[in-house]
Amino acid sequence: MSDFLQAIIDGVAIGSLYALIAIGYSMVFGILQFVNFAHGELFMLGAYFVMLFLTMGAPVWAALLFAILAVGTIAIVIERIAYKPLRKHNRLAPLITAVAMSLFLQNVVQVLFSPNSLSYPVNIPGTIVTLGDLYVRIRDIGIFILTILLAFCLELFLNKTKAGQGIKALAMHSEASKLCGVPFDRTVSLTFFIGALLAVIAGTIQGMATNQIFPLMGVNAGLKAFAAAVLGGIGDLRGAVLGGLFLGISESMLVSYELSTYKDGFAFVILILVLLIRPQGLLGRAQLVKV
Amino acid sequence: MIFLVTRRKFVATLISITSGIIYSAHAIALDAKVGVLLPLTGTQAFYGKEAKNGIDLAMEEINDPNLNLKLIVEDTQSTPLEAAKGINKLITSDKVSVVIAEVISSNAIAAASISEKAKVPILSPAATNDDVTLGKKYVFRTCFIDSFQGVVMANFAAKNLNAKTAIILEDADSDYSKGLSNNFLSTFQSNGGKVLKNLKYSQKDTSFTAQLGDVRKLKPDVVFIPGFHQQVGVILREAKDLQIKSKMLGGDGWFTPELRSIAKGAENGGYTSTHYSTDSDEPKVKAFVEAYKKKYKTSPSAHAALGYDSFKIIVESIHKVKSSDSQKITEALSKVKDFPGITGSITMDKNHNPIKPAVILKYVPEGYKFITSIHPEKY
């Protein structure tokens, strides 16, 4: 029993980071009906920018703020130059540019910062508290609370502010919302910015916790977050959080039952099963499409 | 005017012809193309770059007007697929005589099978997996092999550290790690020790708490982690956070400055087997370390020294046969005997593996502490 509980505790920590990235995936999909495969690279860029500002001597909060602004701007620019011109084409075209964009960003970072892993000057200590046989890192509790808090704030933002309602309206029906005066381009940019914000926070947490960042760190994180988003019902925020946590916990279960070799495949097994059995995901609603 | 121009042309031609004759009479310069196939980008780029630095340093030191060496470098991006593509390009389109290929075992194995078919010799600086050279005529290496390294560490744990129980944390994505852990397992057991668990992790993992939870619970005397620094650094840090008291052991994948920068002190007290020790008293090692520090402003890792040795061995072989013919170089490589390398005296055995000692170092706050050097005859 204690093994089981421990696996849940470990999984929540990993899952929280998946969830933060998955939210960005889900939001962009909700609005544009397209999977931004370069989203994992925003997570990686975030980790690198924070690292850069920290080595320049900025305090942690300022480094994080600057990094969010920088990566947020990059996300908006990417959308404008790589996705927007293809918006009128079929859905495959922006998907392919997204893959290209992700490769491009990985390689730019490899050229600028070397392909080696770098370590952070500031770390989050991994002090643990024990509860009988069980133990939990204070850091992980913090990450979990932060994830829930951010998801809650986002929900609040979407429901209570005009800009947030614009995003919701757009997700519901893009043509109708345009007619009702929702500024389309600005709302799309805002969505990309929010996605980038969450990805930067996740990247920074991972960088400071594991003390190593490398140009390809976004690949795995991105895939897992994608699987989490689909699992939860892509386009649904709470679904993304739930999917992330579920994926994290099931992965840590596989490890503790000595099946860790299958761990990375598991995300894709889940992906396939969800698409076969419940394509709309755990929390997603089935949509009727009029043709 | 016309006459003048032609006369000038005539003189110029005459000069060029005579100088050509003089030059060729002076020395029959030997041209040889040496291919270099290393992971220069991707997850294991660190090892490739270090080896490349060593090769470049050795290249600079070669001062022979009769030998015109050309390096052709290919990047494997740390994947077996790109390694196979790279070796194909080097052999078919660049027509190299000999290749220094890959420091990562999985990629070296991919390249080796192709070079074997093409009958072009390759020399691996640091691929330690046993299968790299096994049964191959054209594949050589400069480093000791995993079966040796795993055995050395298991014996060290059982005899020097008096360990009775062990847990292995294996990198499931690497042939290198598998080789070390298998040999550690069998040797540790034959020494009367007990391996409580053989846990696996992936190179993509960023947190190892789930695996370390078992270590924390079972409290083995030693934990053997035959992995690469990127993951090992994080594992060591997390183990310290979880207050795990077991002694940590690893292979040569640990022996990089990056491990220290990731682990941030958690590596102290750990043991690693490696190819040489930078604070050796031998004059040739000292000279190498100094020259390397001067050129790259950092101290050389084991991979840098192995790259350096590999290139020197190839140059010596080309010298010996005075030819850039792949077949002849292969024969020379198989006859390398008592080559005075930075990483020890190198003699190729019948399986094309060098017979040379492994060094065991302990991580201490001020650097490494030399513990012991183990010769193949004694293991």
XYZ file of C-alpha atoms in Angstrom, chain A:
291
model
C 0.000 0.000 0.000
C 2.757 2.411 0.864
C 4.356 1.734 -2.533
C 1.083 2.639 -4.180
C 0.676 5.873 -2.237
C 4.312 6.787 -2.810
C 3.877 6.306 -6.544
C 0.915 8.686 -6.466
C 2.918 11.299 -4.566
C 5.848 11.031 -7.005
C 3.520 11.073 -9.973
C 1.699 14.223 -8.914
C 4.979 16.151 -9.015
C 5.844 15.036 -12.551
C 2.244 15.340 -13.659
C 1.964 18.951 -12.470
C 4.641 20.014 -14.934
C 2.976 18.060 -17.749
C -0.259 19.807 -16.841
C 1.237 23.291 -17.048
C 2.489 22.636 -20.562
C -0.685 20.803 -21.566
C -2.808 23.853 -20.751
C -1.008 25.807 -23.477
C -1.557 23.011 -25.984
C -5.203 22.798 -25.088
C -5.880 26.537 -25.327
C -4.281 26.924 -28.736
C -6.153 23.897 -30.002
C -9.401 25.162 -28.542
C -9.114 28.354 -30.556
C -7.395 27.464 -33.794
C -8.191 23.735 -33.961
C -4.528 23.062 -34.572
C -1.811 21.343 -32.541
C 1.145 23.641 -31.975
C 3.965 21.105 -31.953
C 6.466 23.879 -31.245
C 4.908 24.370 -27.808
C 7.452 22.106 -26.100
C 10.165 24.383 -27.437
C 8.612 27.369 -25.633
C 9.101 25.366 -22.443
C 12.755 24.841 -23.393
C 13.237 28.488 -24.411
C 11.747 29.579 -21.100
C 14.288 27.533 -19.177
C 17.110 29.004 -21.274
C 15.964 32.621 -20.986
C 15.624 32.399 -17.212
C 19.091 30.857 -17.084
C 20.418 33.720 -19.234
C 18.894 36.444 -17.056
C 20.033 34.702 -13.870
C 23.644 34.574 -15.051
C 23.345 38.261 -15.927
C 22.648 38.816 -12.247
C 18.886 39.339 -12.235
C 16.957 38.139 -9.181
C 14.742 35.110 -9.733
C 11.423 36.973 -9.990
C 12.841 39.457 -12.509
C 14.473 36.702 -14.555
C 11.169 34.866 -14.685
C 9.281 38.032 -15.651
C 11.727 38.953 -18.416
C 11.729 35.385 -19.699
C 7.927 35.342 -19.847
C 7.934 38.595 -21.807
C 10.656 37.348 -24.152
C 9.203 33.910 -24.811
C 5.674 35.302 -24.959
C 6.816 37.706 -27.660
C 8.559 34.895 -29.520
C 5.369 32.807 -29.358
C 3.351 35.690 -30.817
C 5.930 36.268 -33.542
C 5.946 32.569 -34.414
C 2.185 32.610 -34.728
C 2.250 35.704 -36.931
C 4.960 34.574 -39.333
C 4.532 30.811 -39.411
C 0.898 29.998 -38.647
C -1.202 33.012 -39.577
C -0.419 32.972 -43.313
C -1.546 29.347 -43.407
C -4.731 29.780 -41.437
C -6.886 29.617 -44.553
C -5.279 26.395 -45.767
C -6.275 22.957 -44.631
C -5.232 21.909 -41.138
C -2.231 19.913 -42.257
C -0.242 22.931 -43.463
C 0.146 24.732 -40.104
C 0.810 21.372 -38.438
C 3.805 20.832 -40.687
C 5.166 24.334 -40.140
C 4.781 23.754 -36.410
C 7.005 20.696 -36.619
C 9.491 22.683 -38.699
C 9.378 25.529 -36.196
C 10.106 23.161 -33.345
C 13.166 21.755 -35.161
C 14.282 25.278 -36.014
C 14.123 26.440 -32.390
C 15.942 23.338 -31.128
C 18.778 23.930 -33.546
C 19.035 27.669 -32.934
C 19.476 26.978 -29.236
C 22.047 24.275 -29.990
C 24.049 26.754 -32.021
C 23.772 29.598 -29.512
C 24.220 27.687 -26.255
C 25.972 24.471 -27.364
C 24.176 21.137 -27.297
C 25.555 20.373 -23.851
C 23.402 20.580 -20.783
C 23.781 23.678 -18.633
C 23.233 24.018 -14.926
C 21.360 26.730 -13.051
C 23.025 29.134 -10.612
C 19.870 29.058 -8.469
C 18.238 25.792 -7.421
C 15.128 24.799 -5.550
C 16.275 22.541 -2.696
C 14.695 19.110 -2.573
C 14.174 18.880 1.179
C 11.806 16.074 2.094
C 9.296 15.557 4.869
C 8.628 12.008 5.973
C 5.347 10.487 7.047
C 6.122 7.014 8.270
C 7.250 5.088 5.210
C 6.117 7.823 2.875
C 8.076 10.892 1.994
C 7.344 13.949 -0.060
C 9.492 16.828 -1.202
C 8.312 20.249 -0.079
C 9.208 21.437 -3.584
C 6.725 19.007 -5.130
C 3.903 20.169 -2.883
C 4.706 23.699 -4.004
C 4.687 22.754 -7.681
C 1.334 21.026 -7.320
C -0.258 23.969 -5.495
C 1.180 26.372 -8.065
C -0.290 24.355 -10.934
C -3.741 24.288 -9.396
C -3.486 27.987 -8.567
C -2.430 28.945 -12.081
C -5.186 26.837 -13.614
C -7.683 28.476 -11.256
C -6.452 31.990 -12.131
C -6.691 31.168 -15.810
C -10.240 29.903 -15.390
C -11.059 33.142 -13.553
C -9.432 35.203 -16.277
C -11.378 33.439 -18.987
C -14.692 33.848 -17.194
C -14.422 37.298 -15.663
C -12.455 39.491 -18.067
C -13.420 40.806 -21.456
C -10.258 39.494 -23.098
C -10.807 36.104 -21.517
C -14.371 35.937 -22.729
C -13.073 36.858 -26.154
C -10.927 33.744 -26.071
C -13.878 31.637 -25.001
C -16.098 33.111 -27.671
C -13.488 32.452 -30.303
C -13.101 28.869 -29.179
C -16.820 28.379 -29.392
C -17.368 29.813 -32.856
C -14.703 31.828 -34.573
C -16.821 33.319 -37.369
C -19.662 34.357 -35.111
C -17.311 35.875 -32.556
C -15.670 37.944 -35.296
C -19.083 39.321 -36.226
C -19.697 40.169 -32.596
C -16.574 42.312 -32.505
C -13.971 40.004 -30.934
C -10.584 41.124 -32.291
C -9.445 37.890 -33.870
C -5.681 38.380 -34.263
C -5.241 40.031 -30.885
C -7.124 37.237 -29.147
C -5.059 34.561 -30.868
C -1.863 36.368 -29.831
C -3.107 36.570 -26.263
C -3.749 32.822 -26.267
C -0.240 32.111 -27.472
C 1.134 34.465 -24.829
C -0.713 32.719 -22.009
C 0.441 29.324 -23.278
C 4.023 30.597 -23.368
C 3.705 32.026 -19.856
C 2.731 28.656 -18.403
C 5.395 26.845 -20.422
C 8.100 29.243 -19.179
C 7.055 28.665 -15.577
C 7.152 24.889 -16.102
C 10.556 25.080 -17.818
C 12.004 27.202 -15.031
C 10.720 24.860 -12.362
C 12.222 21.860 -14.142
C 15.516 23.678 -14.696
C 15.818 24.761 -11.084
C 14.702 21.420 -9.697
C 16.850 19.113 -11.809
C 19.637 21.663 -12.344
C 20.089 20.801 -15.956
C 18.672 22.194 -19.168
C 19.458 21.107 -22.715
C 18.206 22.096 -26.173
C 16.115 18.950 -26.651
C 14.372 19.075 -23.276
C 11.192 20.343 -24.917
C 10.742 17.286 -27.108
C 9.811 14.795 -24.429
C 7.964 17.322 -22.296
C 6.009 18.445 -25.347
C 4.987 14.916 -26.307
C 3.868 14.107 -22.787
C 1.918 17.323 -22.508
C 0.299 16.627 -25.853
C -0.751 13.178 -24.683
C -2.040 14.719 -21.453
C -4.043 17.331 -23.349
C -5.653 14.726 -25.599
C -6.342 12.480 -22.631
C -8.116 15.226 -20.747
C -10.059 16.334 -23.780
C -8.114 18.703 -25.959
C -9.452 22.229 -25.675
C -10.535 21.728 -22.077
C -8.399 23.373 -19.366
C -9.442 21.251 -16.422
C -9.062 18.238 -18.678
C -5.473 19.240 -19.402
C -4.644 19.457 -15.700
C -6.369 16.162 -15.001
C -4.682 14.484 -17.988
C -1.250 15.709 -16.874
C -1.711 14.392 -13.361
C -3.088 11.080 -14.602
C -0.163 10.595 -16.956
C 2.397 11.507 -14.282
C 0.886 9.126 -11.743
C 0.558 6.214 -14.157
C 4.175 6.679 -15.266
C 5.457 6.624 -11.709
C 3.351 3.500 -11.024
C 4.994 1.748 -13.957
C 8.421 2.624 -12.542
C 7.658 1.377 -9.065
C 6.366 -1.906 -10.469
C 9.605 -2.287 -12.433
C 8.058 -1.685 -15.821
C 9.887 1.580 -16.416
C 11.085 0.498 -19.855
C 7.509 0.799 -21.069
C 6.953 4.169 -19.463
C 7.426 6.385 -22.498
C 5.427 4.074 -24.698
C 2.623 4.239 -22.172
C 1.817 7.849 -23.026
C 1.169 6.775 -26.582
C -0.827 3.706 -25.626
C -3.059 6.044 -23.648
C -3.223 8.370 -26.625
C -4.348 5.578 -28.940
C -6.851 4.165 -26.468
C -8.398 7.562 -25.828
C -8.691 8.277 -29.535
C -10.327 4.888 -30.110
C -12.672 4.732 -27.164
C -13.408 8.310 -26.202
C -12.030 10.665 -28.854
C -13.267 13.736 -27.003
C -11.118 12.882 -23.967
C -12.013 12.480 -20.299
C -13.707 15.830 -19.836
C -14.314 16.827 -23.443
C -17.801 17.058 -24.825
C -18.731 15.340 -28.032
C -19.252 17.895 -30.759
C -21.785 17.778 -33.477
C -20.309 19.002 -36.684
C -22.719 20.270 -39.302
C -21.685 19.615 -42.840
